Tab-separated table of N, CA and C in Angstrom:
chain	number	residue	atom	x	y	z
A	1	UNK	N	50.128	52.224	32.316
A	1	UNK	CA	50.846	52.401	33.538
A	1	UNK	C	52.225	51.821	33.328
A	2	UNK	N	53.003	52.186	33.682
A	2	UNK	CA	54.486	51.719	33.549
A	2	UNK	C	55.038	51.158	34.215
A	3	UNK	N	56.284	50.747	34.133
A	3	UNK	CA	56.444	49.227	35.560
A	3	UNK	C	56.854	50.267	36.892
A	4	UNK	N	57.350	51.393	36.612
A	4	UNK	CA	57.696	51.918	37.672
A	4	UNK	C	56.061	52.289	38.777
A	5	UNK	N	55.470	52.587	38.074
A	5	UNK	CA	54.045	52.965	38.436
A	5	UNK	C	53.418	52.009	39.227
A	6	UNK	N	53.496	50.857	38.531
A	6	UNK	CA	53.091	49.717	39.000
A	6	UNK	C	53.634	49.123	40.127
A	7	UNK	N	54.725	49.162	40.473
A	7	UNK	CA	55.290	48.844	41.679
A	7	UNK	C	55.043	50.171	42.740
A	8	UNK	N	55.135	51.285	42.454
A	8	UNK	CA	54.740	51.849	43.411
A	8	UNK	C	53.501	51.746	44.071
A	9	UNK	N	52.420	51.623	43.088
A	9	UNK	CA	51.180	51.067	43.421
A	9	UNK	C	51.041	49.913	44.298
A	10	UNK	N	52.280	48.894	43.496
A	10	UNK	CA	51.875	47.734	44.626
A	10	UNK	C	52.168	47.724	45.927
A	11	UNK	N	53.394	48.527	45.954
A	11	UNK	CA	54.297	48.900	47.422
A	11	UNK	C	53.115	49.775	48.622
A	12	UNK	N	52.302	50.690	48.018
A	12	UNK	CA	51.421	51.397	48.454
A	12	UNK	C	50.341	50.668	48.831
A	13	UNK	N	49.718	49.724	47.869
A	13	UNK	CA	48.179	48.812	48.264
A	13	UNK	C	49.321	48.155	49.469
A	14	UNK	N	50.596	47.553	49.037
A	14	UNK	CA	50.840	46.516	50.331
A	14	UNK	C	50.662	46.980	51.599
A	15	UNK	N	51.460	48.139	51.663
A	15	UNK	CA	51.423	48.745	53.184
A	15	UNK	C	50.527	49.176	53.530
A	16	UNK	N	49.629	49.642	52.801
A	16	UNK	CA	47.923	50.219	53.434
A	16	UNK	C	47.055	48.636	53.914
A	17	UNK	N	47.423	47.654	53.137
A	17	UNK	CA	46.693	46.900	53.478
A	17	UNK	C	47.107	45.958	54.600
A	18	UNK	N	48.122	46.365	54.952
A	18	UNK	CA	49.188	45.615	56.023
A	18	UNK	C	48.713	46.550	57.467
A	19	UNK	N	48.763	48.259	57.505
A	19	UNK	CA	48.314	48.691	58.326
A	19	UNK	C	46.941	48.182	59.040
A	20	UNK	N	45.931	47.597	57.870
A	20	UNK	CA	44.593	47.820	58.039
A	20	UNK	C	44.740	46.334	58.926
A	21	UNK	N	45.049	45.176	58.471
A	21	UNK	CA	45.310	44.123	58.291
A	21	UNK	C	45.294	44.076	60.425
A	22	UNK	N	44.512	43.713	61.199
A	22	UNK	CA	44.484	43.140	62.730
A	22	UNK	C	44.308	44.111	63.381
A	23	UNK	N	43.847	45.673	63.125
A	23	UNK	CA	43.870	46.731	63.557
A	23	UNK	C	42.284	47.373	63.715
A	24	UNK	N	41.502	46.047	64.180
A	24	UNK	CA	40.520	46.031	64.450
A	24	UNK	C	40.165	46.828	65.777
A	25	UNK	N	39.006	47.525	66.418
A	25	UNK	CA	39.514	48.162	67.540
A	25	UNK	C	39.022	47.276	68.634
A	26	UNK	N	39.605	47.036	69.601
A	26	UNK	CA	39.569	46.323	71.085
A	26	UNK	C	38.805	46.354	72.247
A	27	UNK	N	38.359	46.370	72.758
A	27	UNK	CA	38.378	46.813	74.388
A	27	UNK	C	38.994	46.895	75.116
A	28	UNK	N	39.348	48.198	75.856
A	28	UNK	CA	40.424	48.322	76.667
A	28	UNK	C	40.368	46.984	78.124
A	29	UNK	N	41.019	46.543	78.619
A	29	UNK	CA	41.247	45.691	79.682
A	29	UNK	C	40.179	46.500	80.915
A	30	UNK	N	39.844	45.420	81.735
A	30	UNK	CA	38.803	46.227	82.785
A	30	UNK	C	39.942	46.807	83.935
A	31	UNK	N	39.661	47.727	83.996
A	31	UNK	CA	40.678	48.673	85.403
A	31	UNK	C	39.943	47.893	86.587
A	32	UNK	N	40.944	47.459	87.602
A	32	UNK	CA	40.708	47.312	88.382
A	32	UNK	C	40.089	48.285	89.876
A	33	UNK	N	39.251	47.704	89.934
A	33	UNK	CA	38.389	48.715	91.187
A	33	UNK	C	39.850	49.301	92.285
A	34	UNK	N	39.691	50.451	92.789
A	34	UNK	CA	40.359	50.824	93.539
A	34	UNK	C	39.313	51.553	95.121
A	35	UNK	N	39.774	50.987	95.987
A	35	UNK	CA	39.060	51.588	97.409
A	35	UNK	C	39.485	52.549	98.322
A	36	UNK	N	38.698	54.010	98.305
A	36	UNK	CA	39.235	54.989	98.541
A	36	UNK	C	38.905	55.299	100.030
A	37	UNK	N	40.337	55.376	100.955
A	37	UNK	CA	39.575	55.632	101.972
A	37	UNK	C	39.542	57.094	102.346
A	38	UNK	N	38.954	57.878	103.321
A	38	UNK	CA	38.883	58.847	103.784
A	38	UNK	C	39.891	59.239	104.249
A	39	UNK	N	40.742	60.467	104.282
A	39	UNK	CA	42.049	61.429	104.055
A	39	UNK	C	41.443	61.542	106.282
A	40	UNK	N	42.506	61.044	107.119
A	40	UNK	CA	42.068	61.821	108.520
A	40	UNK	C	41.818	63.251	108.723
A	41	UNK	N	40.917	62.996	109.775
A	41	UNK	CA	40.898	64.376	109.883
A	41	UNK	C	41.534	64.828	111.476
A	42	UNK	N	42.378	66.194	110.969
A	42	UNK	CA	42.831	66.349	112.229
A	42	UNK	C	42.194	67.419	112.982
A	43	UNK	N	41.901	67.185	114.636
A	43	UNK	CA	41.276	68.171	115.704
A	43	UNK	C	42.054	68.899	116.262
A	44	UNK	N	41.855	69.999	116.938
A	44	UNK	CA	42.242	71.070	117.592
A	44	UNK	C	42.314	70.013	119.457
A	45	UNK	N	43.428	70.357	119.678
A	45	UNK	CA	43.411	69.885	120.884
A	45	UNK	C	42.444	70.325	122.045
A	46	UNK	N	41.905	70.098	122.586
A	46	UNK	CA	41.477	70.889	123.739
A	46	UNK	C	42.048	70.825	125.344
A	47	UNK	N	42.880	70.625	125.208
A	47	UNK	CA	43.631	70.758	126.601
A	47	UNK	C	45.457	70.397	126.299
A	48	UNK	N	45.988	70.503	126.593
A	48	UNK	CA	47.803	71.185	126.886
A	48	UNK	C	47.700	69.321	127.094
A	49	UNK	N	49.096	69.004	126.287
A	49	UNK	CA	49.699	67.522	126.529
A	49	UNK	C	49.608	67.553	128.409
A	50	UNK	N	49.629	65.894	128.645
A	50	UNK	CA	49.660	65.508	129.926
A	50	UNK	C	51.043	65.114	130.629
A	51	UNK	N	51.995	65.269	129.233
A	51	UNK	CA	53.180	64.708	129.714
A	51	UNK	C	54.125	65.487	128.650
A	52	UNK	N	55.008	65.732	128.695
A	52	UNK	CA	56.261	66.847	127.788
A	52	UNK	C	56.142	66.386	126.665
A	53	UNK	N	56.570	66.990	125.758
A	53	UNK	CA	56.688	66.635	124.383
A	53	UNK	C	57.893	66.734	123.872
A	54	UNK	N	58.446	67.427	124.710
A	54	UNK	CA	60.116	67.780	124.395
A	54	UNK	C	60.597	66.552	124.807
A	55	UNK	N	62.553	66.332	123.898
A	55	UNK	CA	63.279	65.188	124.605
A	55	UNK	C	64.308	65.931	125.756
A	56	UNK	N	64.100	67.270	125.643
A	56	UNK	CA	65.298	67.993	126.667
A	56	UNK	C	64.360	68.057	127.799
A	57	UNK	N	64.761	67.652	128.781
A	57	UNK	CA	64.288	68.021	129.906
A	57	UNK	C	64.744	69.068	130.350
A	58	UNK	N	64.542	69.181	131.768
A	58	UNK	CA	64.536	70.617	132.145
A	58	UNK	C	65.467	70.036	133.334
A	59	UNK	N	66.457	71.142	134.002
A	59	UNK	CA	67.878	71.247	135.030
A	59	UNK	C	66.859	70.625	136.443
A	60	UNK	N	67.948	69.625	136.858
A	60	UNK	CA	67.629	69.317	138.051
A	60	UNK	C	68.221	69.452	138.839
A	61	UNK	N	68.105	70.009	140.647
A	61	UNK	CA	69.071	69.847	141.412
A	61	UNK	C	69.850	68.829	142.269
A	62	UNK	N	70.485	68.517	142.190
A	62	UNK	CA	71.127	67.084	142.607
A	62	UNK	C	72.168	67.375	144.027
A	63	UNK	N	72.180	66.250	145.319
A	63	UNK	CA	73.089	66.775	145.759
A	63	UNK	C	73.438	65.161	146.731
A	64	UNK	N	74.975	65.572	146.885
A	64	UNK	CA	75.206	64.009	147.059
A	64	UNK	C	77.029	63.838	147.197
A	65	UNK	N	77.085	62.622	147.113
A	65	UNK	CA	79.144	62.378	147.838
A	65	UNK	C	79.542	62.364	146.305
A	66	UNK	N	80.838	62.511	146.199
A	66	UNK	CA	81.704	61.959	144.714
A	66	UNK	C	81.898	60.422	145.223
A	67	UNK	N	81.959	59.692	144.452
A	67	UNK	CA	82.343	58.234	144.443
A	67	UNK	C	83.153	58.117	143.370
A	68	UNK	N	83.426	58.781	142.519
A	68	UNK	CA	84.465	58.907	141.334
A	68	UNK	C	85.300	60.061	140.824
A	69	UNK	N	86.084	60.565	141.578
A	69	UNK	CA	86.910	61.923	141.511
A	69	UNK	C	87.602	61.662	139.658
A	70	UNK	N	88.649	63.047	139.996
A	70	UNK	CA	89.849	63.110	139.055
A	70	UNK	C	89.289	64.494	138.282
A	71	UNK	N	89.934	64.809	137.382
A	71	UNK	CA	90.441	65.609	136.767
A	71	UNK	C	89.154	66.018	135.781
A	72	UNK	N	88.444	64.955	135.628
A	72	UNK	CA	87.299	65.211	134.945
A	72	UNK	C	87.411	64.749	133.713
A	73	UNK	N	86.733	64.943	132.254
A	73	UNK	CA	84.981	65.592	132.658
A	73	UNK	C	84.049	64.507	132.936
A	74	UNK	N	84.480	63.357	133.186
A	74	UNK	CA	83.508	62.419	134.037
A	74	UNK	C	83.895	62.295	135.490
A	75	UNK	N	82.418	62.309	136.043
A	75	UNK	CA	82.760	62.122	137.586
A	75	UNK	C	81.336	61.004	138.264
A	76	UNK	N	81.936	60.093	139.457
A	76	UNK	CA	80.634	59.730	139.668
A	76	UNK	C	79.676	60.517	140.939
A	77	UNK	N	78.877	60.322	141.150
A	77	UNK	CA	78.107	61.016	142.204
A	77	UNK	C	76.999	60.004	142.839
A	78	UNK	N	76.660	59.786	144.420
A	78	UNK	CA	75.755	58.911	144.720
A	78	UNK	C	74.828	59.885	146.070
A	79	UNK	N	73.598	60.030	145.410
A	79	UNK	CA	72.888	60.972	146.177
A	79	UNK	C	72.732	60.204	147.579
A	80	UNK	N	72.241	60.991	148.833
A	80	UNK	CA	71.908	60.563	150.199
A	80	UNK	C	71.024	59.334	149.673
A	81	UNK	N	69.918	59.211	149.230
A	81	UNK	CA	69.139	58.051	149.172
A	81	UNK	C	69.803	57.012	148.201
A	82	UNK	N	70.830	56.736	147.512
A	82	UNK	CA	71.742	55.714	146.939
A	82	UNK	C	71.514	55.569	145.643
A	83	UNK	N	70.816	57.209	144.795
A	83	UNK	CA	70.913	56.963	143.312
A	83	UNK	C	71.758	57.222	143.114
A	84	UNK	N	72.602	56.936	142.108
A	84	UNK	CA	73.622	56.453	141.292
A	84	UNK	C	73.966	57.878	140.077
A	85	UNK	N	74.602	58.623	139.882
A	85	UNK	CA	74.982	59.257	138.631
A	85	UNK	C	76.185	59.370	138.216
A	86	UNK	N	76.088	59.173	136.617
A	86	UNK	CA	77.543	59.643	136.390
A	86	UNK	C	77.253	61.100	135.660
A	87	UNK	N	78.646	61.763	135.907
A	87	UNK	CA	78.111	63.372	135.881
A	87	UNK	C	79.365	63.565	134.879
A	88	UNK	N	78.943	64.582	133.563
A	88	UNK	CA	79.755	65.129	132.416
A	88	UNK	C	79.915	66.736	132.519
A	89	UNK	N	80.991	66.897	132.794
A	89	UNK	CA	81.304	68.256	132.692
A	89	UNK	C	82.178	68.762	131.595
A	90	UNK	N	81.578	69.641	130.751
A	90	UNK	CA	82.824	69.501	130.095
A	90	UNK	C	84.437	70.326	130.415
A	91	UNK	N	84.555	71.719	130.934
A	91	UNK	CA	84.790	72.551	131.003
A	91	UNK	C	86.251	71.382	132.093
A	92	UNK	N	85.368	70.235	133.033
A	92	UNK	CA	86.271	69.683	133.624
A	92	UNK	C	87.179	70.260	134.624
A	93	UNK	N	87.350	69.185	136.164
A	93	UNK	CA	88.014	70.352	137.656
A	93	UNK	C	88.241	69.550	138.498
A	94	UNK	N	89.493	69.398	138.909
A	94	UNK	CA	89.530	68.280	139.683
A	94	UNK	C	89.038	68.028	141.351
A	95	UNK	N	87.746	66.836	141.208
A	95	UNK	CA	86.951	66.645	142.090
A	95	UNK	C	87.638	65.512	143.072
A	96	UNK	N	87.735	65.651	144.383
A	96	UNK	CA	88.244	64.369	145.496
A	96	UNK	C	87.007	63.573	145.798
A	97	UNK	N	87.429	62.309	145.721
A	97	UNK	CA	86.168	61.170	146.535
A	97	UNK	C	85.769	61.723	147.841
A	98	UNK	N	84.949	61.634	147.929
A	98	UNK	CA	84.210	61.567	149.120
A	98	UNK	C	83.651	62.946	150.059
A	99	UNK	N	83.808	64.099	148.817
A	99	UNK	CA	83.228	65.247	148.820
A	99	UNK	C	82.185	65.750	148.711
A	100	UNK	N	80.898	66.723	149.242
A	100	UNK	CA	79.715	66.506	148.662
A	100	UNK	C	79.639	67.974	148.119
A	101	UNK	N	78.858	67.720	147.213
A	101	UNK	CA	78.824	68.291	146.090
A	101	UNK	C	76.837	68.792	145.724
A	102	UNK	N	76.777	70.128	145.012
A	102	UNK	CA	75.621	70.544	144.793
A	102	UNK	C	75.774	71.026	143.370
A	103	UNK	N	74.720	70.109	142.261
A	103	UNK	CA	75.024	70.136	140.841
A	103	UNK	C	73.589	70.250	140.417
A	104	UNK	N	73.938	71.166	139.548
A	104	UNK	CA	72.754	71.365	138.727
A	104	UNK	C	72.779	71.121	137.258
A	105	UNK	N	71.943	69.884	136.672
A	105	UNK	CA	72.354	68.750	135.770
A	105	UNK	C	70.810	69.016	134.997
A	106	UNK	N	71.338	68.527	134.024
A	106	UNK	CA	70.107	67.941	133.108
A	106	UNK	C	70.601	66.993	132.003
A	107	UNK	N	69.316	66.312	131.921
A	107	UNK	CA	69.691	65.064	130.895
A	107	UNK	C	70.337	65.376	129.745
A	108	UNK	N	71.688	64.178	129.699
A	108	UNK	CA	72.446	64.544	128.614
A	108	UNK	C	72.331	64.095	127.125
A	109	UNK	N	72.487	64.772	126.266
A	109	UNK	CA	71.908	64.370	124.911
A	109	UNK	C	73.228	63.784	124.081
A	110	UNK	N	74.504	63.932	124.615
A	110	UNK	CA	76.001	63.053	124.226
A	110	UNK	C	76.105	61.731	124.417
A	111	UNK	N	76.759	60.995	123.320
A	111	UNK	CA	76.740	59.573	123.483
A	111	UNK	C	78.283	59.283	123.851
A	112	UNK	N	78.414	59.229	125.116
A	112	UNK	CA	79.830	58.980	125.574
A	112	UNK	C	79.648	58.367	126.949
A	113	UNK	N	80.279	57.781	127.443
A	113	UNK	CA	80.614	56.800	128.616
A	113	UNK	C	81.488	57.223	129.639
A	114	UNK	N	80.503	57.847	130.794
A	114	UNK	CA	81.059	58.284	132.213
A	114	UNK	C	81.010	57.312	133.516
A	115	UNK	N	80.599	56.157	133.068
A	115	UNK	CA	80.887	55.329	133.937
A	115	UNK	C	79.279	54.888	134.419
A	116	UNK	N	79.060	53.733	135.319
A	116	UNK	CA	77.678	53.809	136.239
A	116	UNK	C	76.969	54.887	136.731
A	117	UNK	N	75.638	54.473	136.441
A	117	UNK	CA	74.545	55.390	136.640
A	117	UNK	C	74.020	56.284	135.651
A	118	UNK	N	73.297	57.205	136.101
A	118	UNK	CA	72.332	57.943	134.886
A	118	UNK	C	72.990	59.101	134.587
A	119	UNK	N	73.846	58.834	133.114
A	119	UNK	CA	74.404	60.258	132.600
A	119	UNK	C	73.961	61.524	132.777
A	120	UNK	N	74.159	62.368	133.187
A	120	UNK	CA	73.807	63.748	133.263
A	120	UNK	C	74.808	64.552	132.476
A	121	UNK	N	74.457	65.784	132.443
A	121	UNK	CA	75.399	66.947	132.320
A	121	UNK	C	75.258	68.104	132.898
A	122	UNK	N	76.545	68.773	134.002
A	122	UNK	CA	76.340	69.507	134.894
A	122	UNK	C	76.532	70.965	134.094
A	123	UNK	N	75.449	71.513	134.637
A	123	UNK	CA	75.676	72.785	134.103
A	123	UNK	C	76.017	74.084	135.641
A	124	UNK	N	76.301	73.785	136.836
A	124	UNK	CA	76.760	74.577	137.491
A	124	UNK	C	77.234	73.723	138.505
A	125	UNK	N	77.916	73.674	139.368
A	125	UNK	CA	78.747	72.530	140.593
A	125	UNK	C	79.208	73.113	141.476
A	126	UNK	N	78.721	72.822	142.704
A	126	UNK	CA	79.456	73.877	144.269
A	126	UNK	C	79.488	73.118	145.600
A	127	UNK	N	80.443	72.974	145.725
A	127	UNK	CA	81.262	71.779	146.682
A	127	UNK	C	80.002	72.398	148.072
A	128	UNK	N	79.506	71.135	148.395
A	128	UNK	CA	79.373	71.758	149.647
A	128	UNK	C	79.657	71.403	151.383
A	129	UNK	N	79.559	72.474	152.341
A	129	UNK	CA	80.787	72.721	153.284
A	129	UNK	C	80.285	71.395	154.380
């Protein structure tokens, strides 16, 4: 064998015996238990919600004095029994204090500031006589 031979040999036993060398086989680690719960199950309703499901409500009729005129598109309004609204128009018309007024409003979904009381937004307005 020749020296070249010989070192390749040795280079070869080394690394085979280096692979072999702690490469004993193991036991994998224990998996930890996992607790499965049941996926819900969903039912068929049997009767129609008890209360809306929508956030738009639906037009209300309102009727009552101005307590906050001008030019618009905020105005205030205070019905005969002393609720309180502030009313958004956009389209905007100039309203006098102390006029009464018949508005047909629904809850407003704009984040803007018309003054005291419960924002609305008028969707039709007719002074009345």
């Amino acid at each position: 064998m020749t020296r070249t031979g010989f070192f390749v040999l040795a280079a070869t036993m080394t690394v085979l015996s280096g692979c072999a060398a702690g490469n004993e086989p193991t036991a994998a680690p224990p998996r930890a238990e996992r607790t499965v719960s049941p996926l819900p199950t969903l039912t068929r309703p049997t009767a129609p919600p008890s209360e809306p499901t929508d956030d738009i409500k639906a037009t209300e009729l309102i009727v009552g004095t101005v307590n906050r005129g001008g030019s618009g598109p905020c105005y205030g309004l205070v019905t005969d029994d002393g609720v309180q609204y502030a009313l958004y128009e956009a389209k905007g018309r100039a309203l006098t204090i102390g006029i009464r007024i018949k508005a047909d409003v629904s809850a407003s979904m704009l984040d803007i500031a018309c003054g005291a009381g419960t924002l609305v937004e008028v969707k039709t307005l007719t002074p009345v006589g």
